[in-house]
Amino acid sequence: GDSVTQMEGPVTLSEEAFLTINCTYTATGYPSLFWYVQYPGEGLQLLLKATKADDKGSNKGFEATYRKETTSFHLEKGSVQVSDSAVYFCALVHPGGFKTIFGAGTRLFVKA
Amino acid sequence: KAGVTQTPRYLIKTRGQQVTLSCSPISGHRSVSWYQQTPGQGLQFLFEYFSETQRNKGNFPGRFSGRQFSNSRSEMNVSTLELGDSALYLCASSSVATNEKLFFGSGTQLSVL
């Protein structure tokens, strides 16, 4: 079945450091890929998405590129802030599908 | 526009009891999904409803059930609670217009003692 694998956390960085959170997936066909973020005490919110190979999703300085050849969707940010501290989830859904599959989540701590 | 509303925010129950959680989706959204979030398992899909019909179900025992009403509000029920049911239960809504994007509520934190 379909699945999403993320790098284990927690990831601890200093402010202004470069961030990469790895995400790979297993799926048939061409799913849409997402990154969601969860701040403490809140539900998840969509950070960015990509719907086809080589698409780049971007938002709030975060970027991820849909790599079909490596089945990956790694999240990157050039300079993290303390306010980026949260849990990040990679996810996939098939077009017209009724089920979004999430990775286990990666907790990010950013120190001032 | 109001977001996804889940009630109650916190619940404490004892083993063997049953519990009902409520979710009000964003106005106009007809799809509601439920997820269980635990530190060890991440987000596990429970079920998805659209126009009062369950379209997909995850791998959970029959103690977990749900339903959706004609106004798209949804409830999930867990009977005969076990300690392992302690988790954050998240509800998410979506519409055709949002193109697969899920909008999540803040969740109900269930503790089973």
PDB file of C-alpha atoms in Angstrom:
ATOM      1  CA  GLY A   1       0.000   0.000   0.000  1.00  0.00           C
ATOM      2  CA  ASP A   2       0.929   3.659  -0.188  1.00  0.00           C
ATOM      3  CA  SER A   3       3.239   5.037   2.465  1.00  0.00           C
ATOM      4  CA  VAL A   4       5.307   8.077   3.428  1.00  0.00           C
ATOM      5  CA  THR A   5       8.646   7.961   5.234  1.00  0.00           C
ATOM      6  CA  GLN A   6      10.182  10.979   6.928  1.00  0.00           C
ATOM      7  CA  MET A   7      13.481  11.467   8.650  1.00  0.00           C
ATOM      8  CA  GLU A   8      13.242  10.958  12.376  1.00  0.00           C
ATOM      9  CA  GLY A   9      13.482  13.927  14.666  1.00  0.00           C
ATOM     10  CA  PRO A  10      13.869  15.913  16.588  1.00  0.00           C
ATOM     11  CA  VAL A  11      15.908  18.248  14.423  1.00  0.00           C
ATOM     12  CA  THR A  12      17.579  21.028  16.405  1.00  0.00           C
ATOM     13  CA  LEU A  13      18.987  24.056  14.582  1.00  0.00           C
ATOM     14  CA  SER A  14      20.210  27.507  15.434  1.00  0.00           C
ATOM     15  CA  GLU A  15      18.383  30.510  14.052  1.00  0.00           C
ATOM     16  CA  GLU A  16      19.331  31.329  10.426  1.00  0.00           C
ATOM     17  CA  ALA A  17      20.575  27.778   9.770  1.00  0.00           C
ATOM     18  CA  PHE A  18      19.614  25.839   6.637  1.00  0.00           C
ATOM     19  CA  LEU A  19      16.867  23.274   7.028  1.00  0.00           C
ATOM     20  CA  THR A  20      16.296  20.020   5.184  1.00  0.00           C
ATOM     21  CA  ILE A  21      13.688  17.464   6.206  1.00  0.00           C
ATOM     22  CA  ASN A  22      13.750  14.360   4.047  1.00  0.00           C
ATOM     23  CA  CYS A  23      10.588  12.709   2.771  1.00  0.00           C
ATOM     24  CA  THR A  24      10.220   9.725   0.459  1.00  0.00           C
ATOM     25  CA  TYR A  25       7.064   7.982  -0.613  1.00  0.00           C
ATOM     26  CA  THR A  26       5.795   4.708  -2.010  1.00  0.00           C
ATOM     27  CA  ALA A  27       2.730   4.940  -4.210  1.00  0.00           C
ATOM     28  CA  THR A  28       1.292   3.789  -7.491  1.00  0.00           C
ATOM     29  CA  GLY A  29       0.578   6.343 -10.156  1.00  0.00           C
ATOM     30  CA  TYR A  30       1.025  10.059  -9.618  1.00  0.00           C
ATOM     31  CA  PRO A  31      -0.109  11.222  -6.191  1.00  0.00           C
ATOM     32  CA  SER A  32      -0.187  14.811  -5.055  1.00  0.00           C
ATOM     33  CA  LEU A  33       2.359  15.597  -2.348  1.00  0.00           C
ATOM     34  CA  PHE A  34       2.008  17.918   0.626  1.00  0.00           C
ATOM     35  CA  TRP A  35       3.812  19.342   3.601  1.00  0.00           C
ATOM     36  CA  TYR A  36       1.702  20.209   6.615  1.00  0.00           C
ATOM     37  CA  VAL A  37       2.890  21.954   9.787  1.00  0.00           C
ATOM     38  CA  GLN A  38       1.554  21.586  13.318  1.00  0.00           C
ATOM     39  CA  TYR A  39       2.296  24.273  15.905  1.00  0.00           C
ATOM     40  CA  PRO A  40       1.952  23.425  19.611  1.00  0.00           C
ATOM     41  CA  GLY A  41      -1.636  22.942  20.694  1.00  0.00           C
ATOM     42  CA  GLU A  42      -3.032  23.270  17.201  1.00  0.00           C
ATOM     43  CA  GLY A  43      -4.189  21.094  14.341  1.00  0.00           C
ATOM     44  CA  LEU A  44      -2.237  20.712  11.117  1.00  0.00           C
ATOM     45  CA  GLN A  45      -2.204  23.377   8.447  1.00  0.00           C
ATOM     46  CA  LEU A  46      -1.097  23.104   4.863  1.00  0.00           C
ATOM     47  CA  LEU A  47       2.358  24.539   4.217  1.00  0.00           C
ATOM     48  CA  LEU A  48       2.830  23.716   0.530  1.00  0.00           C
ATOM     49  CA  LYS A  49       1.892  21.214  -2.146  1.00  0.00           C
ATOM     50  CA  ALA A  50       2.927  19.867  -5.551  1.00  0.00           C
ATOM     51  CA  THR A  51       0.715  17.929  -7.907  1.00  0.00           C
ATOM     52  CA  LYS A  52       3.040  16.594 -10.608  1.00  0.00           C
ATOM     53  CA  ALA A  53       6.638  15.639 -11.229  1.00  0.00           C
ATOM     54  CA  ASP A  54       9.177  18.501 -11.107  1.00  0.00           C
ATOM     55  CA  ASP A  55       6.615  20.883  -9.573  1.00  0.00           C
ATOM     56  CA  LYS A  56       8.024  23.054  -6.806  1.00  0.00           C
ATOM     57  CA  GLY A  57       5.759  24.033  -3.950  1.00  0.00           C
ATOM     58  CA  SER A  58       6.737  27.066  -1.896  1.00  0.00           C
ATOM     59  CA  ASN A  59       5.364  29.111   0.988  1.00  0.00           C
ATOM     60  CA  LYS A  60       6.792  31.301   3.787  1.00  0.00           C
ATOM     61  CA  GLY A  61      10.354  30.620   2.615  1.00  0.00           C
ATOM     62  CA  PHE A  62       9.879  26.837   2.566  1.00  0.00           C
ATOM     63  CA  GLU A  63      10.281  24.880  -0.664  1.00  0.00           C
ATOM     64  CA  ALA A  64       9.907  21.285  -1.822  1.00  0.00           C
ATOM     65  CA  THR A  65      10.284  19.755  -5.289  1.00  0.00           C
ATOM     66  CA  TYR A  66       8.338  16.697  -6.486  1.00  0.00           C
ATOM     67  CA  ARG A  67      11.010  14.229  -7.648  1.00  0.00           C
ATOM     68  CA  LYS A  68       9.383  11.300  -9.385  1.00  0.00           C
ATOM     69  CA  GLU A  69      12.660   9.555 -10.182  1.00  0.00           C
ATOM     70  CA  THR A  70      13.693   9.408  -6.526  1.00  0.00           C
ATOM     71  CA  THR A  71      10.121   9.353  -5.110  1.00  0.00           C
ATOM     72  CA  SER A  72      11.057  12.217  -2.829  1.00  0.00           C
ATOM     73  CA  PHE A  73       9.639  15.537  -1.647  1.00  0.00           C
ATOM     74  CA  HIS A  74      12.260  17.018   0.691  1.00  0.00           C
ATOM     75  CA  LEU A  75      11.397  20.190   2.592  1.00  0.00           C
ATOM     76  CA  GLU A  76      13.984  23.002   2.634  1.00  0.00           C
ATOM     77  CA  LYS A  77      14.327  26.490   4.055  1.00  0.00           C
ATOM     78  CA  GLY A  78      17.355  28.683   3.681  1.00  0.00           C
ATOM     79  CA  SER A  79      17.205  30.447   7.048  1.00  0.00           C
ATOM     80  CA  VAL A  80      15.017  29.157   9.872  1.00  0.00           C
ATOM     81  CA  GLN A  81      13.520  31.281  12.628  1.00  0.00           C
ATOM     82  CA  VAL A  82      12.521  30.427  16.182  1.00  0.00           C
ATOM     83  CA  SER A  83       8.902  30.726  15.067  1.00  0.00           C
ATOM     84  CA  ASP A  84       9.433  27.777  12.671  1.00  0.00           C
ATOM     85  CA  SER A  85       9.639  25.410  15.645  1.00  0.00           C
ATOM     86  CA  ALA A  86       6.853  22.919  15.011  1.00  0.00           C
ATOM     87  CA  VAL A  87       6.154  19.391  13.772  1.00  0.00           C
ATOM     88  CA  TYR A  88       6.289  18.929  10.002  1.00  0.00           C
ATOM     89  CA  PHE A  89       4.340  16.207   8.196  1.00  0.00           C
ATOM     90  CA  CYS A  90       4.844  14.963   4.666  1.00  0.00           C
ATOM     91  CA  ALA A  91       1.725  13.530   3.035  1.00  0.00           C
ATOM     92  CA  LEU A  92       0.316  12.159  -0.205  1.00  0.00           C
ATOM     93  CA  VAL A  93      -3.106  11.702  -1.772  1.00  0.00           C
ATOM     94  CA  HIS A  94      -4.167  10.277  -5.094  1.00  0.00           C
ATOM     95  CA  PRO A  95      -6.185  12.620  -7.323  1.00  0.00           C
ATOM     96  CA  GLY A  96      -9.817  12.045  -6.531  1.00  0.00           C
ATOM     97  CA  GLY A  97      -8.777   9.963  -3.542  1.00  0.00           C
ATOM     98  CA  PHE A  98     -10.541  10.022  -0.223  1.00  0.00           C
ATOM     99  CA  LYS A  99      -7.589   9.354   2.039  1.00  0.00           C
ATOM    100  CA  THR A 100      -4.513  11.449   2.785  1.00  0.00           C
ATOM    101  CA  ILE A 101      -1.581   9.378   4.039  1.00  0.00           C
ATOM    102  CA  PHE A 102       0.817  11.077   6.422  1.00  0.00           C
ATOM    103  CA  GLY A 103       4.376  10.409   7.458  1.00  0.00           C
ATOM    104  CA  ALA A 104       5.215  10.106  11.140  1.00  0.00           C
ATOM    105  CA  GLY A 105       6.151  13.764  11.459  1.00  0.00           C
ATOM    106  CA  THR A 106       9.481  15.478  12.189  1.00  0.00           C
ATOM    107  CA  ARG A 107       9.781  17.806  15.149  1.00  0.00           C
ATOM    108  CA  LEU A 108      11.922  20.899  14.554  1.00  0.00           C
ATOM    109  CA  PHE A 109      13.427  22.987  17.361  1.00  0.00           C
ATOM    110  CA  VAL A 110      15.043  26.287  16.440  1.00  0.00           C
ATOM    111  CA  LYS A 111      17.255  27.951  19.067  1.00  0.00           C
ATOM    112  CA  ALA A 112      17.776  31.696  19.261  1.00  0.00           C
TER     113      ALA A 112
ATOM    114  CA  LYS B   1     -15.287  32.067   7.740  1.00  0.00           C
ATOM    115  CA  ALA B   2     -15.180  29.860  10.817  1.00  0.00           C
ATOM    116  CA  GLY B   3     -12.658  27.039  10.829  1.00  0.00           C
ATOM    117  CA  VAL B   4     -13.119  23.399  11.739  1.00  0.00           C
ATOM    118  CA  THR B   5     -14.487  23.125  15.257  1.00  0.00           C
ATOM    119  CA  GLN B   6     -13.969  20.086  17.446  1.00  0.00           C
ATOM    120  CA  THR B   7     -15.595  19.493  20.805  1.00  0.00           C
ATOM    121  CA  PRO B   8     -14.754  18.827  23.498  1.00  0.00           C
ATOM    122  CA  ARG B   9     -11.143  19.961  23.596  1.00  0.00           C
ATOM    123  CA  TYR B  10     -10.181  17.549  26.383  1.00  0.00           C
ATOM    124  CA  LEU B  11     -11.744  14.351  27.680  1.00  0.00           C
ATOM    125  CA  ILE B  12     -10.821  12.016  30.490  1.00  0.00           C
ATOM    126  CA  LYS B  13     -12.452   8.588  30.552  1.00  0.00           C
ATOM    127  CA  THR B  14     -11.853   5.253  32.200  1.00  0.00           C
ATOM    128  CA  ARG B  15     -11.370   1.881  30.587  1.00  0.00           C
ATOM    129  CA  GLY B  16     -14.562   0.276  29.353  1.00  0.00           C
ATOM    130  CA  GLN B  17     -16.447   3.518  28.903  1.00  0.00           C
ATOM    131  CA  GLN B  18     -17.499   4.915  25.571  1.00  0.00           C
ATOM    132  CA  VAL B  19     -16.947   8.382  24.139  1.00  0.00           C
ATOM    133  CA  THR B  20     -18.386  10.550  21.375  1.00  0.00           C
ATOM    134  CA  LEU B  21     -16.387  13.298  19.706  1.00  0.00           C
ATOM    135  CA  SER B  22     -17.894  16.004  17.529  1.00  0.00           C
ATOM    136  CA  CYS B  23     -16.623  17.873  14.493  1.00  0.00           C
ATOM    137  CA  SER B  24     -18.175  20.809  12.653  1.00  0.00           C
ATOM    138  CA  PRO B  25     -16.513  21.351   9.263  1.00  0.00           C
ATOM    139  CA  ILE B  26     -15.975  24.623   7.476  1.00  0.00           C
ATOM    140  CA  SER B  27     -19.210  25.855   5.984  1.00  0.00           C
ATOM    141  CA  GLY B  28     -19.681  24.366   2.523  1.00  0.00           C
ATOM    142  CA  HIS B  29     -17.242  21.509   3.058  1.00  0.00           C
ATOM    143  CA  ARG B  30     -18.907  18.136   2.574  1.00  0.00           C
ATOM    144  CA  SER B  31     -15.972  15.833   3.261  1.00  0.00           C
ATOM    145  CA  VAL B  32     -14.880  15.088   6.816  1.00  0.00           C
ATOM    146  CA  SER B  33     -11.917  12.886   7.749  1.00  0.00           C
ATOM    147  CA  TRP B  34     -10.839  11.654  11.163  1.00  0.00           C
ATOM    148  CA  TYR B  35      -7.283  10.869  12.275  1.00  0.00           C
ATOM    149  CA  GLN B  36      -5.754   9.502  15.454  1.00  0.00           C
ATOM    150  CA  GLN B  37      -2.456  11.118  16.442  1.00  0.00           C
ATOM    151  CA  THR B  38      -0.098   9.464  18.915  1.00  0.00           C
ATOM    152  CA  PRO B  39       3.596  10.120  19.600  1.00  0.00           C
ATOM    153  CA  GLY B  40       4.588   6.643  18.471  1.00  0.00           C
ATOM    154  CA  GLN B  41       2.334   6.159  15.442  1.00  0.00           C
ATOM    155  CA  GLY B  42       1.984   9.632  13.985  1.00  0.00           C
ATOM    156  CA  LEU B  43      -1.306  10.295  12.183  1.00  0.00           C
ATOM    157  CA  GLN B  44      -3.397   7.223  11.499  1.00  0.00           C
ATOM    158  CA  PHE B  45      -6.411   7.506   9.213  1.00  0.00           C
ATOM    159  CA  LEU B  46      -9.681   6.440  10.799  1.00  0.00           C
ATOM    160  CA  PHE B  47     -12.373   7.166   8.198  1.00  0.00           C
ATOM    161  CA  GLU B  48     -13.713   9.697   5.716  1.00  0.00           C
ATOM    162  CA  TYR B  49     -17.295  10.764   5.115  1.00  0.00           C
ATOM    163  CA  PHE B  50     -18.901  12.628   2.251  1.00  0.00           C
ATOM    164  CA  SER B  51     -22.573  13.520   2.124  1.00  0.00           C
ATOM    165  CA  GLU B  52     -23.355  11.150   4.997  1.00  0.00           C
ATOM    166  CA  THR B  53     -21.590   8.185   3.317  1.00  0.00           C
ATOM    167  CA  GLN B  54     -18.399   6.580   4.529  1.00  0.00           C
ATOM    168  CA  ARG B  55     -16.100   6.419   1.508  1.00  0.00           C
ATOM    169  CA  ASN B  56     -12.954   5.068   3.118  1.00  0.00           C
ATOM    170  CA  LYS B  57     -11.966   3.416   6.366  1.00  0.00           C
ATOM    171  CA  GLY B  58      -8.640   2.804   8.036  1.00  0.00           C
ATOM    172  CA  ASN B  59      -7.402  -0.264   9.882  1.00  0.00           C
ATOM    173  CA  PHE B  60      -9.041   0.252  13.228  1.00  0.00           C
ATOM    174  CA  PRO B  61     -11.200  -2.199  15.192  1.00  0.00           C
ATOM    175  CA  GLY B  62     -14.968  -2.032  15.049  1.00  0.00           C
ATOM    176  CA  ARG B  63     -15.011  -0.180  18.373  1.00  0.00           C
ATOM    177  CA  PHE B  64     -14.266   2.914  16.335  1.00  0.00           C
ATOM    178  CA  SER B  65     -17.238   4.186  14.374  1.00  0.00           C
ATOM    179  CA  GLY B  66     -18.431   7.413  12.895  1.00  0.00           C
ATOM    180  CA  ARG B  67     -21.248   9.119  11.121  1.00  0.00           C
ATOM    181  CA  GLN B  68     -22.025  12.287   9.270  1.00  0.00           C
ATOM    182  CA  PHE B  69     -25.213  14.286   9.401  1.00  0.00           C
ATOM    183  CA  SER B  70     -27.042  16.094   6.619  1.00  0.00           C
ATOM    184  CA  ASN B  71     -25.453  19.402   7.680  1.00  0.00           C
ATOM    185  CA  SER B  72     -21.996  17.757   7.236  1.00  0.00           C
ATOM    186  CA  ARG B  73     -21.262  17.743  10.952  1.00  0.00           C
ATOM    187  CA  SER B  74     -19.626  14.505  11.991  1.00  0.00           C
ATOM    188  CA  GLU B  75     -19.245  12.442  15.123  1.00  0.00           C
ATOM    189  CA  MET B  76     -16.957   9.594  15.968  1.00  0.00           C
ATOM    190  CA  ASN B  77     -17.602   7.099  18.698  1.00  0.00           C
ATOM    191  CA  VAL B  78     -15.240   4.803  20.527  1.00  0.00           C
ATOM    192  CA  SER B  79     -16.799   2.059  22.610  1.00  0.00           C
ATOM    193  CA  THR B  80     -15.208  -0.059  25.317  1.00  0.00           C
ATOM    194  CA  LEU B  81     -12.266   2.269  25.713  1.00  0.00           C
ATOM    195  CA  GLU B  82      -8.780   0.856  26.176  1.00  0.00           C
ATOM    196  CA  LEU B  83      -5.684   2.554  27.574  1.00  0.00           C
ATOM    197  CA  GLY B  84      -4.167   2.525  24.078  1.00  0.00           C
ATOM    198  CA  ASP B  85      -6.979   4.718  22.781  1.00  0.00           C
ATOM    199  CA  SER B  86      -5.430   7.701  24.545  1.00  0.00           C
ATOM    200  CA  ALA B  87      -4.548  10.075  21.726  1.00  0.00           C
ATOM    201  CA  LEU B  88      -5.278  13.344  20.003  1.00  0.00           C
ATOM    202  CA  TYR B  89      -8.190  12.857  17.614  1.00  0.00           C
ATOM    203  CA  LEU B  90      -8.121  15.247  14.699  1.00  0.00           C
ATOM    204  CA  CYS B  91     -10.900  16.068  12.316  1.00  0.00           C
ATOM    205  CA  ALA B  92     -10.310  17.627   8.911  1.00  0.00           C
ATOM    206  CA  SER B  93     -12.678  18.944   6.279  1.00  0.00           C
ATOM    207  CA  SER B  94     -12.237  19.580   2.594  1.00  0.00           C
ATOM    208  CA  SER B  95     -14.201  20.451  -0.504  1.00  0.00           C
ATOM    209  CA  VAL B  96     -13.830  19.909  -4.213  1.00  0.00           C
ATOM    210  CA  ALA B  97     -12.835  23.547  -4.482  1.00  0.00           C
ATOM    211  CA  THR B  98      -9.886  23.093  -2.102  1.00  0.00           C
ATOM    212  CA  ASN B  99      -8.471  20.428  -4.378  1.00  0.00           C
ATOM    213  CA  GLU B 100      -7.431  17.805  -1.815  1.00  0.00           C
ATOM    214  CA  LYS B 101      -6.283  20.314   0.791  1.00  0.00           C
ATOM    215  CA  LEU B 102      -7.349  19.380   4.307  1.00  0.00           C
ATOM    216  CA  PHE B 103      -8.368  21.934   6.924  1.00  0.00           C
ATOM    217  CA  PHE B 104      -7.820  20.611  10.435  1.00  0.00           C
ATOM    218  CA  GLY B 105      -9.441  21.364  13.747  1.00  0.00           C
ATOM    219  CA  SER B 106      -7.389  21.672  16.939  1.00  0.00           C
ATOM    220  CA  GLY B 107      -8.368  18.177  17.993  1.00  0.00           C
ATOM    221  CA  THR B 108      -9.813  16.430  21.016  1.00  0.00           C
ATOM    222  CA  GLN B 109      -7.272  15.143  23.496  1.00  0.00           C
ATOM    223  CA  LEU B 110      -8.610  11.890  24.941  1.00  0.00           C
ATOM    224  CA  SER B 111      -7.034  10.364  28.013  1.00  0.00           C
ATOM    225  CA  VAL B 112      -8.117   6.896  29.078  1.00  0.00           C
ATOM    226  CA  LEU B 113      -7.277   5.988  32.679  1.00  0.00           C
TER     227      LEU B 113
END
